[in-house]
Amino acid sequence: MPLGLYLIAAASENMGIGVNGGLPWRLKNEMAYFTKLTTQTKSPDKKNVVLMGRKTWDCMPKKYRPLRDRINVVLTNQYLDLGDEAIVCKSLPSALEKLSQPPLKDQIERIWVIGGSGVYKAAMESPSFHRLYLTRVKKYFECDTFFPPISNEFKLTSDPEVPEGIQEEDRLQYEFTLYEKC
Ligand SMILES: NC(=O)c1ccc[n+]([C@@H]2O[C@H](COP(=O)([O-])OP(=O)(O)OC[C@H]3O[C@@H](n4cnc5c(N)ncnc54)[C@H](OP(=O)(O)O)[C@@H]3O)[C@@H](O)[C@H]2O)c1
């Protein structure tokens, strides 16, 4: 089966996802949800990919990167050598091509697209798009980076791996949602 793209993001009421190179909020349990979903695999012999733009990579504190127990892939138009830490690719199609070749193909369970803006947009428009896991943070935040518009082809759905209902941390409410494309 060809590898599908699983997008995961958290966005504010005004669809903001980032400010000054970081996240606009600090939600420990939401981050744990991100870590769990992007790391867990059904097959103990496989790993997931976390695919991101170069700025998202740059923004991550060095102690957290590469993201542990996942195959890190970074998109950039520059020449960048990240050694053993991450696979560097020039575009989403070239990343998919590389990840679909053996031996990598046989080692990968899911490809998680983890941002930012342009990478989400490319993945939502890709024929390989599979699902969007979007946390709706129920507050307006001043942001400089935004989640791309979600077309009405995307429909809300549910899955046991997505907790239902309103979550709350530090008096900030949010909700886990899941979209598929019809
Ligand atoms: N809330 C969330 O869920 C979430 C998730 C991720 C990130 N963020 C936040 O979002 C901000 C970073 O996101 P961003 O949108 O500014 O940047 P980004 O997407 O992480 O990185 C942009 C860079 O990635 C490369 N790139 C992007 N799309 C590409 C493509 N299709 N092909 C080739 N290269 C591509 C380019 O790198 P070069 O310039 O090197 O060519 C581009 O300048 C930060 O504030 C971060 O904290 C939030």
Coordinates of N, CA and C and ligand atoms in Angstrom, one line a residue:
M1 N 0.8 -1.2 0.0 CA 0.0 0.0 0.0 C 0.9 1.3 0.0
P2 N 0.5 2.3 -0.8 CA 1.4 3.5 -0.8 C 1.2 4.2 0.6
L3 N 2.2 4.9 1.0 CA 2.2 5.6 2.3 C 1.3 6.9 2.2
G4 N 0.3 7.0 3.1 CA -0.5 8.2 3.1 C 0.1 9.2 4.0
L5 N -0.4 10.5 3.9 CA 0.0 11.5 4.8 C -1.0 11.8 5.9
Y6 N -0.5 11.8 7.1 CA -1.2 12.1 8.3 C -0.7 13.5 8.8
L7 N -1.6 14.5 8.8 CA -1.2 15.8 9.2 C -1.6 16.0 10.7
I8 N -0.8 16.7 11.4 CA -1.1 16.9 12.8 C -0.7 18.4 13.1
A9 N -1.7 19.1 13.7 CA -1.4 20.6 14.0 C -2.3 21.0 15.1
A10 N -2.0 22.1 15.7 CA -2.8 22.8 16.7 C -3.0 24.2 16.3
A11 N -4.2 24.7 16.2 CA -4.5 26.0 15.7 C -5.4 26.8 16.6
S12 N -5.2 28.1 16.7 CA -6.1 28.9 17.6 C -7.4 29.2 16.8
E13 N -8.3 30.0 17.5 CA -9.6 30.4 16.8 C -9.3 31.1 15.5
N14 N -8.3 31.9 15.5 CA -7.9 32.7 14.3 C -7.0 31.9 13.4
M15 N -6.9 30.6 13.6 CA -6.1 29.7 12.8 C -4.6 29.9 12.9
G16 N -4.2 30.6 14.0 CA -2.7 30.8 14.2 C -2.1 29.5 14.7
I17 N -0.9 29.2 14.2 CA -0.1 28.1 14.6 C 1.2 28.4 15.3
G18 N 1.7 29.7 15.0 CA 3.0 30.0 15.5 C 3.2 31.5 15.6
V19 N 4.2 31.9 16.5 CA 4.5 33.3 16.7 C 6.0 33.3 17.1
N20 N 6.7 34.2 16.4 CA 8.2 34.4 16.7 C 8.9 33.1 16.7
G21 N 8.6 32.2 15.8 CA 9.4 31.0 15.7 C 9.0 29.9 16.8
G22 N 7.9 30.2 17.5 CA 7.6 29.2 18.5 C 6.1 29.0 18.5
L23 N 5.6 28.2 19.5 CA 4.2 28.0 19.6 C 3.6 29.1 20.4
P24 N 2.3 29.5 20.1 CA 1.7 30.6 20.9 C 1.3 30.2 22.3
W25 N 1.3 29.0 22.6 CA 0.8 28.5 23.9 C 1.7 27.4 24.4
R26 N 1.5 27.0 25.6 CA 2.2 25.8 26.2 C 1.1 24.9 26.8
L27 N 0.9 23.8 26.1 CA -0.1 22.8 26.5 C 0.6 21.5 26.6
K28 N 0.9 21.1 27.9 CA 1.7 19.9 28.1 C 1.0 18.6 27.6
N29 N -0.3 18.5 27.9 CA -1.0 17.3 27.5 C -1.3 17.2 26.0
E30 N -1.4 18.4 25.4 CA -1.6 18.5 24.0 C -0.3 18.0 23.3
M31 N 0.8 18.4 23.9 CA 2.1 18.0 23.3 C 2.3 16.5 23.5
A32 N 1.8 16.0 24.6 CA 1.9 14.5 24.9 C 1.1 13.8 23.9
Y33 N -0.1 14.3 23.5 CA -0.9 13.7 22.4 C -0.2 13.7 21.1
F34 N 0.5 14.8 20.8 CA 1.3 14.9 19.6 C 2.4 13.8 19.6
T35 N 3.1 13.7 20.7 CA 4.2 12.8 20.8 C 3.7 11.3 20.7
K36 N 2.6 11.1 21.4 CA 2.0 9.7 21.4 C 1.6 9.3 19.9
L37 N 0.8 10.2 19.3 CA 0.3 9.8 18.0 C 1.4 9.7 17.0
T38 N 2.4 10.6 17.0 CA 3.5 10.6 16.0 C 4.5 9.4 16.3
T39 N 4.5 8.9 17.5 CA 5.5 7.9 17.8 C 5.0 6.5 17.8
Q40 N 3.8 6.3 18.2 CA 3.3 4.9 18.4 C 3.1 4.2 17.0
T41 N 3.4 2.9 17.0 CA 3.2 2.1 15.8 C 2.6 0.8 16.2
K42 N 1.8 0.2 15.3 CA 1.3 -1.1 15.6 C 2.4 -2.1 15.5
S43 N 3.2 -2.0 14.5 CA 4.3 -2.9 14.3 C 5.5 -2.5 15.1
P44 N 6.0 -3.4 16.0 CA 7.2 -3.0 16.8 C 8.5 -2.8 15.9
D45 N 8.4 -3.3 14.7 CA 9.6 -3.3 13.8 C 9.7 -2.0 13.0
K46 N 8.6 -1.2 13.1 CA 8.5 0.0 12.2 C 8.6 1.3 13.0
K47 N 8.9 2.4 12.3 CA 8.9 3.7 12.9 C 8.0 4.6 12.1
N48 N 7.6 5.7 12.7 CA 6.9 6.7 11.9 C 7.8 7.8 11.4
V49 N 7.4 8.5 10.4 CA 8.2 9.6 9.9 C 7.5 10.9 10.5
V50 N 8.4 11.9 10.8 CA 7.8 13.2 11.1 C 8.4 14.1 10.0
L51 N 7.6 14.7 9.2 CA 8.1 15.5 8.1 C 7.7 16.9 8.3
M52 N 8.7 17.8 8.2 CA 8.5 19.2 8.6 C 9.3 20.2 7.7
G53 N 8.9 21.4 7.7 CA 9.7 22.5 7.0 C 10.9 22.8 7.8
R54 N 11.8 23.5 7.1 CA 13.1 23.8 7.7 C 13.0 24.7 8.9
K55 N 12.0 25.6 8.9 CA 11.9 26.6 10.1 C 11.4 25.8 11.3
T56 N 10.5 24.9 11.1 CA 10.0 24.1 12.2 C 11.1 23.3 12.8
W57 N 12.0 22.7 12.0 CA 13.2 22.0 12.5 C 14.1 23.0 13.3
D58 N 14.4 24.2 12.6 CA 15.2 25.2 13.3 C 14.7 25.6 14.6
C59 N 13.3 25.7 14.7 CA 12.7 26.3 15.9 C 12.7 25.3 17.1
M60 N 12.9 24.0 16.8 CA 12.9 23.0 17.9 C 14.1 23.2 18.7
P61 N 14.0 23.2 20.0 CA 15.1 23.2 20.9 C 16.1 22.0 20.6
K62 N 17.4 22.3 20.6 CA 18.3 21.2 20.1 C 18.2 20.0 20.9
K63 N 17.8 20.1 22.2 CA 17.7 18.9 23.1 C 16.5 18.0 22.6
Y64 N 15.6 18.6 21.9 CA 14.4 17.7 21.4 C 14.6 17.2 20.0
R65 N 15.6 17.6 19.3 CA 15.7 17.2 17.9 C 17.0 16.3 17.7
P66 N 16.9 15.4 16.8 CA 15.7 14.9 16.1 C 14.7 14.4 17.0
L67 N 13.4 14.5 16.6 CA 12.3 14.0 17.5 C 12.6 12.5 17.7
R68 N 12.6 12.1 18.9 CA 13.0 10.7 19.3 C 12.1 9.6 18.8
D69 N 12.8 8.5 18.4 CA 12.1 7.3 18.0 C 11.2 7.5 16.7
R70 N 11.5 8.5 16.0 CA 10.8 8.8 14.7 C 11.9 9.1 13.7
I71 N 11.6 8.9 12.4 CA 12.5 9.2 11.3 C 12.2 10.7 10.9
N72 N 13.1 11.6 11.2 CA 12.9 13.0 10.9 C 13.2 13.3 9.5
V73 N 12.3 14.0 8.8 CA 12.5 14.5 7.4 C 12.3 16.0 7.3
V74 N 13.2 16.7 6.7 CA 13.1 18.2 6.7 C 13.1 18.6 5.2
L75 N 12.1 19.5 4.9 CA 12.0 20.0 3.5 C 12.7 21.4 3.5
T76 N 13.6 21.6 2.5 CA 14.2 22.9 2.3 C 14.7 23.0 0.8
N77 N 14.7 24.2 0.4 CA 15.3 24.5 -1.0 C 16.8 24.7 -0.9
Q78 N 17.3 24.8 0.3 CA 18.8 25.1 0.5 C 19.5 23.7 0.5
Y79 N 20.9 23.9 0.3 CA 21.7 22.7 0.6 C 21.9 22.6 2.1
L80 N 21.5 21.5 2.7 CA 21.6 21.4 4.1 C 22.0 20.0 4.4
D81 N 23.0 19.8 5.3 CA 23.4 18.5 5.6 C 23.1 18.3 7.1
L82 N 22.1 17.5 7.4 CA 21.8 17.3 8.8 C 22.3 15.9 9.3
G83 N 23.2 15.4 8.6 CA 23.9 14.1 9.0 C 22.9 13.0 9.3
D84 N 23.1 12.4 10.4 CA 22.2 11.3 10.8 C 20.9 11.7 11.5
E85 N 20.9 13.1 11.7 CA 19.7 13.6 12.5 C 18.4 13.6 11.6
A86 N 18.5 13.9 10.4 CA 17.3 14.0 9.5 C 17.7 13.8 8.1
I87 N 16.7 13.3 7.3 CA 16.7 13.2 5.9 C 16.3 14.6 5.3
V88 N 17.1 15.1 4.4 CA 16.7 16.4 3.8 C 16.2 16.2 2.4
C89 N 15.1 16.9 2.1 CA 14.5 16.7 0.8 C 14.1 18.1 0.2
K90 N 14.0 18.2 -1.1 CA 13.7 19.5 -1.7 C 12.3 19.8 -1.9
S91 N 11.4 18.8 -1.8 CA 10.0 19.0 -2.0 C 9.2 17.8 -1.4
L92 N 7.9 18.0 -1.2 CA 7.1 16.9 -0.7 C 7.1 15.7 -1.6
P93 N 6.9 15.9 -3.0 CA 6.9 14.7 -3.8 C 8.3 14.0 -3.8
S94 N 9.4 14.8 -3.7 CA 10.7 14.1 -3.6 C 10.8 13.3 -2.3
A95 N 10.3 13.9 -1.2 CA 10.3 13.2 0.1 C 9.5 11.9 0.0
L96 N 8.3 12.0 -0.6 CA 7.5 10.8 -0.7 C 8.1 9.7 -1.6
E97 N 8.8 10.2 -2.6 CA 9.5 9.3 -3.5 C 10.6 8.5 -2.8
K98 N 11.4 9.3 -2.0 CA 12.5 8.7 -1.3 C 12.0 7.7 -0.2
L99 N 10.9 8.1 0.5 CA 10.4 7.3 1.6 C 9.7 6.0 1.0
S100 N 9.3 6.1 -0.2 CA 8.6 4.9 -0.8 C 9.6 3.9 -1.4
Q101 N 10.9 4.1 -1.3 CA 11.9 3.2 -1.8 C 12.4 2.3 -0.7
P102 N 12.7 1.0 -1.0 CA 13.3 0.2 0.0 C 14.7 0.7 0.2
P103 N 15.3 0.5 1.4 CA 14.8 -0.2 2.5 C 13.9 0.7 3.4
L104 N 13.9 2.0 3.2 CA 13.1 2.9 4.1 C 11.6 2.5 4.1
K105 N 11.0 2.3 2.9 CA 9.6 1.9 2.8 C 9.2 0.9 3.7
D106 N 10.0 -0.2 3.9 CA 9.6 -1.3 4.8 C 9.8 -1.0 6.3
Q107 N 10.5 0.2 6.6 CA 10.7 0.5 8.0 C 9.7 1.5 8.5
I108 N 8.8 2.0 7.6 CA 7.9 3.1 7.9 C 6.5 2.7 8.1
E109 N 5.8 3.1 9.2 CA 4.4 2.8 9.3 C 3.5 4.0 8.8
R110 N 3.8 5.2 9.4 CA 3.0 6.4 9.0 C 3.9 7.5 8.7
I111 N 3.5 8.4 7.8 CA 4.2 9.7 7.6 C 3.3 10.8 8.3
W112 N 3.9 11.4 9.3 CA 3.2 12.5 10.0 C 3.8 13.8 9.5
V113 N 2.9 14.7 8.9 CA 3.3 16.0 8.5 C 3.1 16.9 9.7
I114 N 4.2 17.6 10.2 CA 4.1 18.3 11.4 C 4.3 19.8 11.3
G115 N 4.2 20.3 10.0 CA 4.2 21.8 9.8 C 5.5 22.2 9.2
G116 N 5.6 23.6 8.9 CA 4.5 24.6 9.2 C 3.6 24.8 8.0
S117 N 3.3 26.0 7.8 CA 2.2 26.4 6.9 C 2.3 25.8 5.5
G118 N 3.4 26.1 4.8 CA 3.5 25.6 3.5 C 3.5 24.1 3.3
V119 N 4.1 23.5 4.3 CA 4.1 22.0 4.3 C 2.7 21.4 4.5
Y120 N 2.0 22.0 5.4 CA 0.6 21.6 5.6 C -0.2 21.8 4.3
K121 N 0.0 22.9 3.6 CA -0.8 23.2 2.4 C -0.4 22.2 1.3
A122 N 0.9 22.0 1.1 CA 1.3 21.0 0.1 C 0.7 19.6 0.4
A123 N 0.7 19.3 1.7 CA 0.2 17.9 2.1 C -1.3 17.8 1.9
M124 N -2.0 18.9 2.2 CA -3.5 18.9 2.0 C -3.9 18.8 0.6
E125 N -3.0 19.3 -0.3 CA -3.3 19.3 -1.7 C -2.8 18.0 -2.4
S126 N -2.0 17.3 -1.7 CA -1.4 16.1 -2.2 C -2.4 14.9 -2.4
P127 N -2.2 14.2 -3.5 CA -3.1 13.0 -3.6 C -2.8 11.9 -2.5
S128 N -1.7 12.1 -1.8 CA -1.3 11.2 -0.7 C -2.0 11.6 0.6
F129 N -2.7 12.7 0.6 CA -3.3 13.2 1.9 C -4.2 12.1 2.4
H130 N -4.1 11.8 3.7 CA -5.0 10.8 4.3 C -5.9 11.4 5.4
R131 N -5.3 12.0 6.4 CA -6.1 12.5 7.5 C -5.4 13.8 8.1
L132 N -6.3 14.6 8.7 CA -5.8 15.8 9.4 C -6.3 15.7 10.9
Y133 N -5.3 15.7 11.8 CA -5.6 15.7 13.2 C -5.3 17.1 13.6
L134 N -6.4 17.8 13.9 CA -6.3 19.3 14.2 C -6.8 19.6 15.6
T135 N -6.0 20.1 16.4 CA -6.4 20.5 17.8 C -6.9 22.0 17.7
R136 N -8.1 22.2 18.1 CA -8.7 23.5 18.0 C -8.5 24.2 19.4
V137 N -7.6 25.1 19.5 CA -7.4 25.9 20.7 C -8.4 27.0 20.8
K138 N -9.2 27.0 21.8 CA -10.4 27.8 21.8 C -10.1 29.2 22.4
K139 N -9.2 29.9 21.7 CA -8.8 31.3 22.1 C -8.2 32.0 20.9
Y140 N -8.3 33.3 20.9 CA -7.6 34.1 19.8 C -6.2 34.4 20.3
F141 N -5.2 34.1 19.4 CA -3.8 34.4 19.8 C -3.2 35.2 18.7
E142 N -2.4 36.2 19.0 CA -1.6 37.0 18.1 C -0.6 36.0 17.5
C143 N -0.6 35.8 16.1 CA 0.3 34.8 15.5 C 0.9 35.5 14.3
D144 N 2.0 34.9 13.8 CA 2.5 35.3 12.5 C 2.6 34.2 11.5
T145 N 2.1 33.0 11.9 CA 2.1 31.8 11.1 C 0.7 31.2 11.2
F146 N 0.1 30.8 10.1 CA -1.3 30.3 10.2 C -1.5 29.0 9.4
F147 N -2.5 28.2 9.9 CA -2.8 27.0 9.2 C -3.6 27.4 7.9
P148 N -3.3 26.7 6.8 CA -4.0 27.1 5.5 C -5.5 26.8 5.6
P149 N -6.2 27.5 4.7 CA -7.7 27.3 4.7 C -8.0 25.8 4.5
I150 N -9.1 25.4 5.2 CA -9.5 24.0 5.1 C -10.7 24.0 4.2
S151 N -10.6 23.4 3.0 CA -11.7 23.4 2.0 C -12.9 22.6 2.5
N152 N -14.0 22.8 1.9 CA -15.2 22.0 2.4 C -15.2 20.6 1.9
E153 N -14.1 20.2 1.2 CA -14.0 18.7 0.9 C -13.6 18.0 2.2
F154 N -13.1 18.7 3.2 CA -12.6 18.0 4.4 C -13.8 17.9 5.4
K155 N -14.0 16.7 5.8 CA -15.2 16.5 6.7 C -14.7 15.9 8.1
L156 N -15.4 16.4 9.1 CA -15.0 15.9 10.5 C -15.4 14.5 10.6
T157 N -14.6 13.7 11.3 CA -14.9 12.3 11.5 C -14.4 12.0 13.0
S158 N -14.5 10.7 13.4 CA -14.0 10.4 14.7 C -13.2 9.1 14.6
D159 N -12.5 8.9 15.6 CA -11.6 7.7 15.7 C -11.3 7.4 17.2
P160 N -11.2 6.2 17.6 CA -11.0 5.9 19.1 C -9.6 6.6 19.5
E161 N -8.7 6.8 18.6 CA -7.4 7.4 19.0 C -7.5 8.9 19.3
V162 N -8.7 9.5 19.0 CA -8.9 10.9 19.2 C -9.9 11.2 20.3
P163 N -9.4 11.6 21.5 CA -10.3 11.8 22.6 C -11.4 12.8 22.3
E164 N -12.6 12.5 22.8 CA -13.7 13.4 22.5 C -13.9 14.5 23.6
G165 N -14.6 15.6 23.2 CA -14.9 16.5 24.3 C -13.9 17.6 24.4
I166 N -14.3 18.6 25.3 CA -13.4 19.8 25.5 C -12.3 19.4 26.5
Q167 N -11.1 19.7 26.2 CA -10.0 19.5 27.1 C -9.7 20.8 27.8
E168 N -9.0 20.8 28.9 CA -8.6 22.1 29.5 C -7.3 21.9 30.3
E169 N -6.4 22.9 30.0 CA -5.1 23.0 30.7 C -4.9 24.4 31.0
D170 N -4.4 24.7 32.2 CA -4.1 26.1 32.6 C -5.2 27.1 32.1
R171 N -6.4 26.7 32.3 CA -7.6 27.5 32.0 C -7.8 27.8 30.5
L172 N -7.0 27.0 29.7 CA -7.1 27.2 28.2 C -7.8 25.9 27.7
Q173 N -8.9 26.2 27.0 CA -9.7 25.0 26.5 C -9.3 24.7 25.0
Y174 N -9.4 23.4 24.7 CA -9.1 23.0 23.4 C -9.8 21.7 23.1
E175 N -9.9 21.3 21.8 CA -10.6 20.1 21.4 C -9.8 19.4 20.3
F176 N -9.7 18.1 20.4 CA -9.0 17.3 19.4 C -10.0 17.0 18.3
T177 N -9.7 17.3 17.0 CA -10.6 17.0 16.0 C -9.9 16.2 14.9
L178 N -10.7 15.6 14.0 CA -10.1 14.7 13.0 C -10.8 15.0 11.7
Y179 N -10.1 15.2 10.6 CA -10.8 15.4 9.3 C -10.3 14.4 8.3
E180 N -11.2 14.0 7.4 CA -10.9 13.2 6.3 C -11.4 14.0 5.0
K181 N -10.8 13.6 3.9 CA -11.3 14.3 2.6 C -12.3 13.4 1.9
C182 N -13.4 14.1 1.5 CA -14.4 13.3 0.8 C -14.3 13.5 -0.7
Ligands
LIG1 N1 0.9 24.8 16.1 C1 1.4 23.8 15.3 O1 0.8 22.7 15.2 C2 2.7 24.1 14.7 C3 3.3 23.0 13.9 C4 4.5 23.3 13.3 C5 5.1 24.6 13.4 N2 4.5 25.5 14.1 C6 5.1 26.9 14.2 O2 5.1 27.4 12.9 C7 6.3 28.2 12.7 C8 7.2 27.6 11.6 O3 6.4 27.3 10.5 P1 6.6 28.1 9.1 O4 5.3 27.9 8.3 O5 7.0 29.5 9.4 O6 7.8 27.4 8.4 P2 8.1 25.8 8.0 O7 7.0 25.4 7.1 O8 8.4 25.0 9.2 O9 9.4 26.1 7.2 C9 9.4 26.8 6.0 C10 10.6 26.5 5.2 O10 10.5 25.1 4.9 C11 10.9 24.8 3.6 N3 9.8 24.4 2.8 C12 8.5 24.5 3.2 N4 7.7 23.9 2.3 C13 8.5 23.4 1.4 C14 8.3 22.6 0.2 N5 7.0 22.3 -0.2 N6 9.4 22.2 -0.6 C15 10.6 22.6 -0.1 N7 10.9 23.3 1.0 C16 9.8 23.7 1.7 C17 11.5 26.1 3.1 O11 12.9 26.1 3.6 P3 14.1 27.0 3.1 O12 13.8 28.4 3.4 O13 15.2 26.4 3.8 O14 14.2 26.7 1.6 C18 10.7 27.2 3.9 O15 11.3 28.4 4.0 C19 6.9 28.2 14.1 O16 6.4 29.3 14.8 C20 6.5 26.9 14.7 O17 6.5 27.0 16.1 C21 3.3 25.3 14.8

